[in-house]
Coordinates of C-alpha atoms and ligand atoms in Angstrom, one line a residue:
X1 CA 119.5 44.5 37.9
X2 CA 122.9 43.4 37.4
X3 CA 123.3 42.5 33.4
X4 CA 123.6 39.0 33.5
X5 CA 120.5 37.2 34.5
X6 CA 122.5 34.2 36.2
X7 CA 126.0 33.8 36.9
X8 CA 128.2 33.8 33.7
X9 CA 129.6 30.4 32.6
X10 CA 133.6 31.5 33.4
X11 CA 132.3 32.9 37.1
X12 CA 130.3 29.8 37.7
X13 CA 133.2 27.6 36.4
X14 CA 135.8 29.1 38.6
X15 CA 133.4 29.2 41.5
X16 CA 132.4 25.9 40.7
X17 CA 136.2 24.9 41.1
X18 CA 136.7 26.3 44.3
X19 CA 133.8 24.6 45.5
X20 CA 135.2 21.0 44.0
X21 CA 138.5 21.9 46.1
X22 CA 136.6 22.3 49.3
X23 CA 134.4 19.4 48.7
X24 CA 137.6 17.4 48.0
X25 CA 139.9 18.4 50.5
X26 CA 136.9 18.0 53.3
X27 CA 135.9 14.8 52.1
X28 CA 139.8 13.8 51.7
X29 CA 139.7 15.1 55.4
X30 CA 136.4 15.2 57.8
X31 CA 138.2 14.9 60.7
X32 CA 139.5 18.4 60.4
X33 CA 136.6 19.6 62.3
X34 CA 135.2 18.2 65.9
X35 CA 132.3 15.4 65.5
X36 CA 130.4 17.6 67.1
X37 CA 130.8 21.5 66.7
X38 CA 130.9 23.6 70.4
X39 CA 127.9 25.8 69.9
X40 CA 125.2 26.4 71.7
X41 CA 121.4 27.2 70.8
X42 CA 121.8 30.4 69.4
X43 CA 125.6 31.2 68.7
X44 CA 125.1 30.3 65.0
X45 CA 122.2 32.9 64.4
X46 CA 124.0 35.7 66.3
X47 CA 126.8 35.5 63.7
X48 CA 124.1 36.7 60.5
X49 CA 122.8 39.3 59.9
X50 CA 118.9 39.9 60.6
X51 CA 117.8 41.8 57.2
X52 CA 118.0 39.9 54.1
X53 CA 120.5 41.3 51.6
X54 CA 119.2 44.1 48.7
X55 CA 121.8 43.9 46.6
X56 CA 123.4 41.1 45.4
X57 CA 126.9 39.6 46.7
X58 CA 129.6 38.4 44.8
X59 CA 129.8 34.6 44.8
X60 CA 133.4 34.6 46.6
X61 CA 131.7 36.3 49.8
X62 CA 129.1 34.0 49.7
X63 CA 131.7 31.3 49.4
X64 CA 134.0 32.6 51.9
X65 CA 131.1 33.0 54.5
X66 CA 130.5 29.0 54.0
X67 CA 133.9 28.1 54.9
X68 CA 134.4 30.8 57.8
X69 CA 130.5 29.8 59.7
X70 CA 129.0 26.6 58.4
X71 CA 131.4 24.0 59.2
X72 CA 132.5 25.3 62.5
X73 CA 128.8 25.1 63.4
X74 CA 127.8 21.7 61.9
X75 CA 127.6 18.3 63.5
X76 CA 130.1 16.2 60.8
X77 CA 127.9 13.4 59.9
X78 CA 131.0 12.4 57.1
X79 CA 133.6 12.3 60.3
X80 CA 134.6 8.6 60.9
X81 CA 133.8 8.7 64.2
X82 CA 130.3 9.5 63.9
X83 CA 128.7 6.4 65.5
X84 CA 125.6 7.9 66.7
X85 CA 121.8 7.3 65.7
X86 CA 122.2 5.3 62.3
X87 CA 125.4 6.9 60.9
X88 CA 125.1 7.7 56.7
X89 CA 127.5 9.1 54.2
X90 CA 128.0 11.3 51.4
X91 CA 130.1 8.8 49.2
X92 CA 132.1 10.7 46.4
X93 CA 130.0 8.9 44.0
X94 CA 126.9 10.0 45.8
X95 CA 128.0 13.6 46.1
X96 CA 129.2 13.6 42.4
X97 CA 125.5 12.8 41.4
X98 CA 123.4 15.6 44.0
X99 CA 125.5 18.1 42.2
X100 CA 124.6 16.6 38.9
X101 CA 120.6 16.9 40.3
X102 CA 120.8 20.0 41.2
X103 CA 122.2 21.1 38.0
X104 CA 119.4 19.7 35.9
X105 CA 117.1 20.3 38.6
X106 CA 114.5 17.7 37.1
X107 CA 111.3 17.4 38.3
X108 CA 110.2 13.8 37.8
X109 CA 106.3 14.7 38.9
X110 CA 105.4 12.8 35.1
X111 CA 106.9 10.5 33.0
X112 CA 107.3 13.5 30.3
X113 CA 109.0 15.9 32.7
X114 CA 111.7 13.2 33.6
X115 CA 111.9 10.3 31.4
X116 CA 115.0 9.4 32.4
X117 CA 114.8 9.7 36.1
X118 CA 111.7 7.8 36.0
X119 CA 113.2 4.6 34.3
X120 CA 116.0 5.1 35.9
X121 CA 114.0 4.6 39.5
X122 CA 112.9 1.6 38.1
X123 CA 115.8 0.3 37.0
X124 CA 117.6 0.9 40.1
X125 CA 115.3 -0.2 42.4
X126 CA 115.0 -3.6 40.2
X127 CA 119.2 -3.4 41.0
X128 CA 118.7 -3.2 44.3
X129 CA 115.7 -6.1 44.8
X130 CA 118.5 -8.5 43.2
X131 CA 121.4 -7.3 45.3
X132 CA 119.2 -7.5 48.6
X133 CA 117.8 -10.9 47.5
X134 CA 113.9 -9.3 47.5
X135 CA 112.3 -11.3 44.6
X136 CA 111.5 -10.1 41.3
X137 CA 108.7 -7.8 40.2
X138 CA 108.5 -5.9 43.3
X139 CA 106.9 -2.3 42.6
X140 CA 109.4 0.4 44.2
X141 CA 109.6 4.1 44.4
X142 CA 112.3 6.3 45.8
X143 CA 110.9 9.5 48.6
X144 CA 112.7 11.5 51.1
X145 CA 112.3 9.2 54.3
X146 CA 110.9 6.1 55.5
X147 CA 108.9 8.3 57.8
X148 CA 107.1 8.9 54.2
X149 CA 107.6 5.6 52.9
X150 CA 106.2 3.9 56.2
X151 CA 103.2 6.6 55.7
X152 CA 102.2 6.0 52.2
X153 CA 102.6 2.1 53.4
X154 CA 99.9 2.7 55.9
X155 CA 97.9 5.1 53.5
X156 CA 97.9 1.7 50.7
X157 CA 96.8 -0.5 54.1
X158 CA 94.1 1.9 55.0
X159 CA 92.7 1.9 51.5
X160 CA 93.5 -1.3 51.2
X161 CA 90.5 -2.3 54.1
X162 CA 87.8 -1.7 51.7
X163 CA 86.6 1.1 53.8
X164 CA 86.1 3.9 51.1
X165 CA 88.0 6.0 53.3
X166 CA 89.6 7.9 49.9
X167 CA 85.7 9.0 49.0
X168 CA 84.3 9.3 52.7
X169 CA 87.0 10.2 55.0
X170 CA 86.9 8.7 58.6
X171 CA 85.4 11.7 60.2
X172 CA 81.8 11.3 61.4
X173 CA 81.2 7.8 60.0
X174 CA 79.1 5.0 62.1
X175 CA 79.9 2.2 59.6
X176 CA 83.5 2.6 60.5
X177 CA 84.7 0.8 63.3
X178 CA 87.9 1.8 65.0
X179 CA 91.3 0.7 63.4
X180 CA 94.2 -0.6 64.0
X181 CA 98.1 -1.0 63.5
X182 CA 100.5 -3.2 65.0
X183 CA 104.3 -3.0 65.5
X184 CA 106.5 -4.0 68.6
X185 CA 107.5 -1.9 71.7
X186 CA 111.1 -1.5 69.6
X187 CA 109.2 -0.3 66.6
X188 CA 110.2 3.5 65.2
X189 CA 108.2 6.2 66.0
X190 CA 107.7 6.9 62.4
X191 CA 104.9 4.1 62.4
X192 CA 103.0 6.4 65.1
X193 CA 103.5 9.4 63.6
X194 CA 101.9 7.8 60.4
X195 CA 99.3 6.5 62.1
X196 CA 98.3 9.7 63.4
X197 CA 98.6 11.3 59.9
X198 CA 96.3 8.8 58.8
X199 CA 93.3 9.9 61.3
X200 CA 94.0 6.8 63.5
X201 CA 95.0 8.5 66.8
X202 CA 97.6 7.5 69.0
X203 CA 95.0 4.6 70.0
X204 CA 95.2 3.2 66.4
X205 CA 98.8 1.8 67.3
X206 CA 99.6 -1.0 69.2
X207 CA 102.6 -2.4 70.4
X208 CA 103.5 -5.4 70.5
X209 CA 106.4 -7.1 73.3
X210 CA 108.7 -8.7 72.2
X211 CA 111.1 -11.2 73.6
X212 CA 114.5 -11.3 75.4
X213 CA 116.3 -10.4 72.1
X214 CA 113.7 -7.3 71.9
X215 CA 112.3 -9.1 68.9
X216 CA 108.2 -9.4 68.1
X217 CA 106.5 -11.8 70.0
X218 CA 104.1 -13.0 66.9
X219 CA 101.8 -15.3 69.8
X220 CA 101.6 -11.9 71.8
X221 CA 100.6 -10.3 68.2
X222 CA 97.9 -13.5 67.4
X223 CA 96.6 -12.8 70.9
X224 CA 96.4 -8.9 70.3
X225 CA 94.9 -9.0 67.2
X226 CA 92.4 -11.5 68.4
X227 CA 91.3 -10.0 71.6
X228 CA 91.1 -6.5 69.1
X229 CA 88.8 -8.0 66.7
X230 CA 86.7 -9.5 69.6
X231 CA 86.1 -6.5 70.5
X232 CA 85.4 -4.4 67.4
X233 CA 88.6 -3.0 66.7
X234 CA 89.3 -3.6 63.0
X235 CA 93.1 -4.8 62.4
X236 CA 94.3 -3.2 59.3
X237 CA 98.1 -3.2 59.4
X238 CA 101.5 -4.8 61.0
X239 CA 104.5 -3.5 60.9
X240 CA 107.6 -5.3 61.4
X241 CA 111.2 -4.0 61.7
X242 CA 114.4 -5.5 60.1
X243 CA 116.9 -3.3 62.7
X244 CA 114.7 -1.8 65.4
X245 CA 116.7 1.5 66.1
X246 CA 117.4 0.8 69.7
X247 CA 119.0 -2.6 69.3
X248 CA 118.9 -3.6 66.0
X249 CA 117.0 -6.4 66.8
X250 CA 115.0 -8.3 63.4
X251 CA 111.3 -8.8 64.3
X252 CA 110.2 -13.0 62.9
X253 CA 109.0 -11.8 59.9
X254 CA 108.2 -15.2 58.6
X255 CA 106.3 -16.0 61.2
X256 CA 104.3 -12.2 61.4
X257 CA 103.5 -12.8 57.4
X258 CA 101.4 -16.1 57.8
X259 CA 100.0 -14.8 60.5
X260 CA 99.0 -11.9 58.5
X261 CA 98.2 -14.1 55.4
X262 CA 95.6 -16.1 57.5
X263 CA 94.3 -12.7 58.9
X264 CA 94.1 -10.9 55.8
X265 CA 96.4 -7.8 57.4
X266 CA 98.8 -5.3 55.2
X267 CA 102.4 -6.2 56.7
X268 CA 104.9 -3.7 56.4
X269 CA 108.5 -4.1 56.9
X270 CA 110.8 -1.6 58.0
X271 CA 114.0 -2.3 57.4
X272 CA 115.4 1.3 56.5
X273 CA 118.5 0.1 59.0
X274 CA 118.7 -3.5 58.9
X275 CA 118.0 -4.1 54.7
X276 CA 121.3 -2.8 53.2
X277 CA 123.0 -5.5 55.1
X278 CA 121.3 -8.2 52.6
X279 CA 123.7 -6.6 49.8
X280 CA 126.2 -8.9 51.6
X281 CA 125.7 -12.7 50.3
X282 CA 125.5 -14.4 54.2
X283 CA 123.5 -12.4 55.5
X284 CA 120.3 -12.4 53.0
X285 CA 118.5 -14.2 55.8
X286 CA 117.7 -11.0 57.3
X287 CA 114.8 -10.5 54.8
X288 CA 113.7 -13.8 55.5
X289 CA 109.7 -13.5 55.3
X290 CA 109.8 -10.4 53.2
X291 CA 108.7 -12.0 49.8
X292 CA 105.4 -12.1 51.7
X293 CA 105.2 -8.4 52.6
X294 CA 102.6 -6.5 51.0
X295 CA 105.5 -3.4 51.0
X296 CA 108.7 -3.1 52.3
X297 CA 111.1 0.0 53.2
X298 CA 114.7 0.3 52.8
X299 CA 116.8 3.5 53.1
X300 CA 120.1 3.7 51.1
X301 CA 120.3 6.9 52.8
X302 CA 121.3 5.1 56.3
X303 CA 123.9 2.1 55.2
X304 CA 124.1 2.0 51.3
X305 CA 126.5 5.0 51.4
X306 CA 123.8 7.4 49.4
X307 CA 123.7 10.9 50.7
X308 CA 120.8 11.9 51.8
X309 CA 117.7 11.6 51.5
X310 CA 116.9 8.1 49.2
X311 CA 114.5 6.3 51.0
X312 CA 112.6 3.1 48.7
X313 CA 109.6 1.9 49.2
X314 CA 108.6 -1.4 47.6
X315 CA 105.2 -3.3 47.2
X316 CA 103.7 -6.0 45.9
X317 CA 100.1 -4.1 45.7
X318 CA 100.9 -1.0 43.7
X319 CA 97.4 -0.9 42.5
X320 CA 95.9 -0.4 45.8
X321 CA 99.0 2.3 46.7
X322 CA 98.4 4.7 43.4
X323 CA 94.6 3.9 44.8
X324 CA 95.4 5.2 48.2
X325 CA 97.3 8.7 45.7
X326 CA 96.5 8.8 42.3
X327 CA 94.8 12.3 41.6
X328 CA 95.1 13.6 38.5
X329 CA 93.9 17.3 37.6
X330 CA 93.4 18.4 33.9
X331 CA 96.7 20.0 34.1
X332 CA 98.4 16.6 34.3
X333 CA 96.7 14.8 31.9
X334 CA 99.4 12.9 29.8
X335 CA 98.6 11.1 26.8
X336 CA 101.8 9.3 27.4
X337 CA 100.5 6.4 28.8
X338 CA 103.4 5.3 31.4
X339 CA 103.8 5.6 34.9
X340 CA 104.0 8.8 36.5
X341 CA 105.8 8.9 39.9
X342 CA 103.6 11.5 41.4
X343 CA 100.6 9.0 41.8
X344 CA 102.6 7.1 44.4
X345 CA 102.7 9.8 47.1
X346 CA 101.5 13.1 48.4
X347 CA 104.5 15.2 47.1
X348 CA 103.6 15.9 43.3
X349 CA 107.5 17.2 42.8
X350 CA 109.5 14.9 42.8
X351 CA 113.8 14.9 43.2
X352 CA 115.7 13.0 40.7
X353 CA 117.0 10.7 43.7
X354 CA 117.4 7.7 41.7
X355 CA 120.6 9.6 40.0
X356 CA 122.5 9.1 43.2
X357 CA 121.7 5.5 43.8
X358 CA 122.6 4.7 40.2
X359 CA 126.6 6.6 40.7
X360 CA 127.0 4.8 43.9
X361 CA 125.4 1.1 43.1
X362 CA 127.9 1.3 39.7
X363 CA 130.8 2.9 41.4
X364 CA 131.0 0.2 44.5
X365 CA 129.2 -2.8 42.3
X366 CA 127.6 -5.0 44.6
X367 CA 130.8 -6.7 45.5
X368 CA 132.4 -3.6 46.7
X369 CA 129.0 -2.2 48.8
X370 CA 128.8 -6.0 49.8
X371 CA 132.6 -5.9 51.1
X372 CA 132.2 -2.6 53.0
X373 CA 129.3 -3.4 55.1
X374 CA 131.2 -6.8 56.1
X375 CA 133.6 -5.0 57.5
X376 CA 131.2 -2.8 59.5
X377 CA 130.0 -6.1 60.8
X378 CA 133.2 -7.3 61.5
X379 CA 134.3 -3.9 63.4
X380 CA 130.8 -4.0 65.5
X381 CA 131.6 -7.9 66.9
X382 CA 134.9 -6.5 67.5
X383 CA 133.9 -3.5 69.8
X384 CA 131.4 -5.7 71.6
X385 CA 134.0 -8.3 72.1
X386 CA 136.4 -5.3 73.5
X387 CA 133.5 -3.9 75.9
X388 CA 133.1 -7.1 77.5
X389 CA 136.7 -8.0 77.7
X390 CA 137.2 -4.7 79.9
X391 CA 135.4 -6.0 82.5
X392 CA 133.3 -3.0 83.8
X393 CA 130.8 -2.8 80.5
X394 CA 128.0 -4.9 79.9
X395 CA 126.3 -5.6 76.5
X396 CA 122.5 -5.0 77.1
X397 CA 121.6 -6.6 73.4
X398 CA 122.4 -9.1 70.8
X399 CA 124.7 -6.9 67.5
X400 CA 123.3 -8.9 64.6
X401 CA 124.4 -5.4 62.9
X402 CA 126.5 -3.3 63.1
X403 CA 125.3 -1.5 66.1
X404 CA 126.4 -2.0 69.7
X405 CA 124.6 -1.3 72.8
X406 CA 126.3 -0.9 76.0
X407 CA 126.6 0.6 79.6
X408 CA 129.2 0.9 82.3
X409 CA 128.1 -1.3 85.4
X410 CA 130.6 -1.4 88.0
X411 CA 130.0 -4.4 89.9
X412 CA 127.6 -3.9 93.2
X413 CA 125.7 -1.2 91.0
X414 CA 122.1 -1.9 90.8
X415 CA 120.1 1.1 91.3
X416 CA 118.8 1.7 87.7
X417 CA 118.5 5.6 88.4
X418 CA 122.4 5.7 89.5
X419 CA 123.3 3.6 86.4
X420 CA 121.4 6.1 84.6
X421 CA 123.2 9.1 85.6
X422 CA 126.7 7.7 85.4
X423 CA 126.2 6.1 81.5
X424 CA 125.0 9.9 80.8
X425 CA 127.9 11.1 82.3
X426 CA 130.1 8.7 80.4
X427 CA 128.0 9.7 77.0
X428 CA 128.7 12.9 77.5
X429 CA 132.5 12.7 78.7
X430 CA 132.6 10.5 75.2
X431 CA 130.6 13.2 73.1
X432 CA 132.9 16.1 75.1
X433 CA 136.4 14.7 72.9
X434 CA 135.5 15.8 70.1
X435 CA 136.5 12.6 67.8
X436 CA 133.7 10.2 68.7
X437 CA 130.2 11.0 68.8
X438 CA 127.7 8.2 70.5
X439 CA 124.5 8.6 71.3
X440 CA 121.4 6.8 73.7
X441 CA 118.5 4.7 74.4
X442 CA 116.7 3.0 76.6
X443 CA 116.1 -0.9 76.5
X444 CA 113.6 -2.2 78.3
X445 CA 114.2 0.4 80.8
X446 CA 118.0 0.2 81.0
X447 CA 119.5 3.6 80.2
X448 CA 122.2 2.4 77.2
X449 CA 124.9 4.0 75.1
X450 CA 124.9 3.0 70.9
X451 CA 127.8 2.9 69.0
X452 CA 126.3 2.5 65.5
X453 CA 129.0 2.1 62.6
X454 CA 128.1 3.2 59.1
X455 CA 130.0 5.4 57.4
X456 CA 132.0 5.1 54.6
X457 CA 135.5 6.4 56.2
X458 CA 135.1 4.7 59.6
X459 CA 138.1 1.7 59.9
X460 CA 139.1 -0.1 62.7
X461 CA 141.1 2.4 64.3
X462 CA 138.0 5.1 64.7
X463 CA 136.7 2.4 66.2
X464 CA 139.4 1.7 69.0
X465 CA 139.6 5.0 69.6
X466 CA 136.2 4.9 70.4
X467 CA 137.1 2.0 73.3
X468 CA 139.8 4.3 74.2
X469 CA 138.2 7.1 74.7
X470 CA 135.1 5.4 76.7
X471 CA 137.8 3.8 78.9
X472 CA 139.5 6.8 79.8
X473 CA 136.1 8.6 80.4
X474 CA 134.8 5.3 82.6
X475 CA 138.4 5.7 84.8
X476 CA 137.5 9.4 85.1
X477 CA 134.3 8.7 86.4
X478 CA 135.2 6.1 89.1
X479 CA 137.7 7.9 90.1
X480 CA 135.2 11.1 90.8
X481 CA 132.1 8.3 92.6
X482 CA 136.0 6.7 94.6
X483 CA 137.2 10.4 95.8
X484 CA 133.6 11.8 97.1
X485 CA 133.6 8.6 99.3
Ligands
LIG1 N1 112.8 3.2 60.8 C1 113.9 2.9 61.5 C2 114.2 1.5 62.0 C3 114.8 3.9 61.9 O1 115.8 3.7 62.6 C4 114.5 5.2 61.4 C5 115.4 6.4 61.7 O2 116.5 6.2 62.2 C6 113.4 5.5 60.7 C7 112.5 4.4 60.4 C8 113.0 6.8 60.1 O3 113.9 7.2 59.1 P1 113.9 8.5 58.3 O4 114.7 9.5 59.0 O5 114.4 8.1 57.0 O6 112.4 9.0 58.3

C-alpha cells in the first residue's frame, strides 16, 4: 500500500488544476472535437487494456489517458451544433456545482445525512414553481430521470386507486380488475415502460390520437375511458405531455384535467421538454391546466441548462406518493421529525442534485434563463421559416418550441418508402459533417428529421450552418436520384 491513503492535498491540488484547465479550455471550445466522434462499435474497447490494473497509476497517466481516448470517442453533447433528441448542457455554473457534489459526496437518503441538500431541494424547487408559473405549495423532489419521475407518478396513481396493491401486490388477486393508463400516440415511451414496472403489462397503456397538431384528442380520451370502464377495465391514470418528443406538440391539458376531475383519474403531466420554456414570461400558457395535475414532471436536465441528470417531480398528493414508498427499517429511524427524501422513491441514496440547480438558477436569475430560451425560440421560427423558404423542404409539424421537424420532398415525390430512404440519406449526409448533429422520427408515419435547439453555446450561426449544411447535402442527393436517370 502506497503511504498515503488518498491522494495528498498538493497532488490533488495540481491535478485538480490541470483538470480546471481542460474543463475550461473544452468548454471555452466544444467544437474542437466532431459532434459526433468516427468510431465504430468496438474501436473504443480495443484501445484498453482487458486486466484491471494491480498497482496503482499515477494521477497524470490517468489524466493523460482521458485527454488522448475519451474525447475522441464521445458524442459532444456541449458542441453547439448538437440539435439532436432534446439537446442539454453542462453550464459553467452547473459544472462548477457536480464537482462541488462530488467533493462532499453527500448522501441526502435522511434529513440528518444532508440537511442542507434537503432544504435546499425544497427551496429550489419552490424557485422553480414561481419562475415556471406552477402555483404555490406544490410538493417536489429532484431524481435522475423523468423515466423515474413519470414511474413514481404512476406508483402514487396506482396506490392512489384504493386497491391495497402496497400490502397485496396485483399477482393472483380476483378482486382486482384490470388497469389502466392513458397518454396519446405522441406520448414518451417512458410512460410504457412505467407501466410495465408497475405490473400493468403492455395492455395497461393506452393511447390516445390525437389531432392534426399531434395533440390529445380529450373526446377520443372521454370515449376510451368510457368504453374501458364499460367494460371492466379500471382507469387509474392519464398522462399528458407538455412537448411530446416527436413534435413538440402540448397535449389540452385543461381540458384532460376536468375530464379527469369528473372521473376521479391521477393526471400526470410530462413536460420534462416543454416546462422550462414557462421560465420565459409569454409563454406561461404552456402549463395552462397544470394547477390541476395531481403531479407534474419537469427536467432542468433537458432545457434549464443543468447538467445532467436533475429531473423534478412535483405533486399535489405527496401523502399518497410517500404512501406508494415510504419504508422505513430500524436502521433509519430518525427522531428528527422532518422529511426524509428517501420516502419519495425507490433509490434510498440519494445525489445532492439540488446543488446544481441552485448555481445555475442564481448564476442566470430568471431573467437571464428567461432570455436564453427566447432566443432558442426565436432561432427555431427562424430555421423553419428558412426550410420552407428553400422550396424543396416541408415542415411536417407546428414549432411551438424550439424544435423543428422537417423532410426533403422534391415535388412529384409521393411514395412514403422513397421519401423515407432519401430523408435517411440526407440525415446521415448531415450527421457525416461533423459540425451538426440531427437526428429522426416518425410522424404519423412520415419518416422526419428534428433539429432540436437547446444548448447553452448554440447562436444563430450554428444554426445556419445547420441550413447550409442540409442544403448542400439535399443538392448532393438530387444530383445522385438526376444522374442514375
Ligand atoms: N418525456 C419526454 C417528453 C421526453 O422527451 C423524454 C426524453 O427525451 C423523457 C420523458 C425521458 O427523459 P429521461 O431521459 O429524463 O428519462
Amino acid at each position: 500500500m502506497s503511504a498515503a491513503l488518498d491522494m495528498e492535498p498538493e497532488e490533488f491540488r495540481q491535478a485538480g488544476y490541470r483538470v480546471i484547465d481542460w474543463i475550461t479550455d473544452y468548454l471555452a471550445n466544444p467544437e474542437q472535437f466532431p459532434v459526433l466522434p468516427s468510431v465504430t462499435p468496438g474501436d473504443f474497447s480495443a484501445l484498453l487494456p482487458k486486466l484491471p490494473p494491480q498497482d496503482g497509476e499515477p494521477i497524470g497517466r490517468i489524466l493523460d489517458d482521458f485527454e488522448r481516448l475519451i474525447p475522441q470517442a464521445s458524442t459532444h453533447w456541449n458542441h453547439p451544433g448538437f440539435f439532436a433528441y432534446f439537446s442539454i448542457s453542462a453550464s459553467g455554473a452547473g459544472v462548477l456545482a457536480e464537482a462541488l457534489t462530488a467533493a462532499m459526496n453527500i448522501n441526502a437518503m435522511l434529513w440528518r445525512t444532508g440537511p442542507a441538500a434537503t432544504e435546499l431541494e425544497e427551496i429550489t424547487l419552490s424557485w422553480l414553481a414561481e419562475l415556471t408559473g406552477l402555483p404555490p405549495g406544490l410538493d417536489g423532489t429532484i431524481n435522475d430521470t423523468a423515466s423515474s419521475s413519470t414511474l413514481y407518478a404512476l406508483a402514487a396513481a396506482r396506490e392512489n386507486a384504493g386497491l391495497s396493491v402496497r400490502e397485496h401486490g396485483l399477482a393472483g388477486r380476483g378482486d382486482v380488475p384490470r388497469l389502466r393508463v392513458y397518454c396519446s400516440e405522441e406520448a414518451h415511451s417512458s410512460v410504457d415502460k412505467a407501466v410495465l414496472t408497475l405490473g400493468l403489462g403492455m395492455d395497461g397503456v393506452r393511447r390516445i390520437a390525437t389531432d392534426d397538431a399531434f395533440r390529445m384528442d380529450a373526446d377520443a380520451l372521454a370515449v376510451a375511458i368510457a368504453e374501458d370502464r364499460a367494460a371492466g377495465i379500471r382507469p387509474i391514470a392519464v398522462v399528458a405531455t407538455v412537448g411530446t418528443t416527436s413534435t413538440t406538440s402540448i397535449d389540452p391539458v385543461r381540458a384532460i384535467a376536468s375530464l379527469c376531475e369528473q372521473e376521479g383519474i391521477w393526471l400526470h403531466v410530462d413536460a420534462a421538454y416543454g416546462g422550462s420554456a414557462a421560465v420565459v414570461p409569454e409563454m406561461r400558457d404552456v402549463l395552462d391546466g397544470c394547477q390541476y395535475a395531481d403531479s407534474i414532471v419537469l427536467n432542468p436536465h433537458k432545457w434549464l441548462f443543468v447538467p445532467i441528470d436533475c429531473s423534478v417531480l412535483y405533486t399535489r398528493r405527496p401523502d399518497i406518493l410517500r404512501r406508494a414508498f415510504s419504508l422505513v427499517p430500524e436502521y433509519l429511524v430518525t427522531p428528527d421529525g422532518a422529511r426524509n427524501l428517501m420516502d419519495y422513491g425507490v433509490s434510498l441514496g440519494r445525489r445532492f442534485r439540488a446543488l446544481k440547480l441552485w448555481f445555475v438558477l442564481r448564476y442566470f436569475g430568471g431573467i437571464g434563463l428567461a432570455d436564453r430560451i427566447r432566443e432558442h425560440l426565436r432561432l427555431a421560427q427562424l430555421f423553419a421559416v428558412w426550410i420552407q423558404e428553400d422550396g424543396r423542404f416541408e415542415l411536417v409539424a407546428p414549432v411551438p418550441f424550439s424544435t423543428v421537424v422537417f423532410r426533403l420532398k422534391p415535388p412529384g415525390v409521393t411514395d412514403e418508402a422513397a421519401l423515407e430512404s432519401l430523408n435517411s440519406a440526407l440525415l446521415q449526409g448531415i450527421n457525416a459533417s461533423g459540425d451538426v448533429f440531427l437526428s429522426h422520427t416518425k410522424v404519423k408515419g412520415r419518416y422526419a428529421l428534428r433539429l432540436a435547439i437547446g444548448n447553452v453555446r448554440t447562436t444563430e450561426q450554428h444554426v445556419a450552418a445547420a441550413l447550409q449544411i442540409a442544403r448542400h447535402v439535399a443538392d448532393r442527393l438530387e444530383y445522385s436520384a438526376s444522374a442514375a436517370h
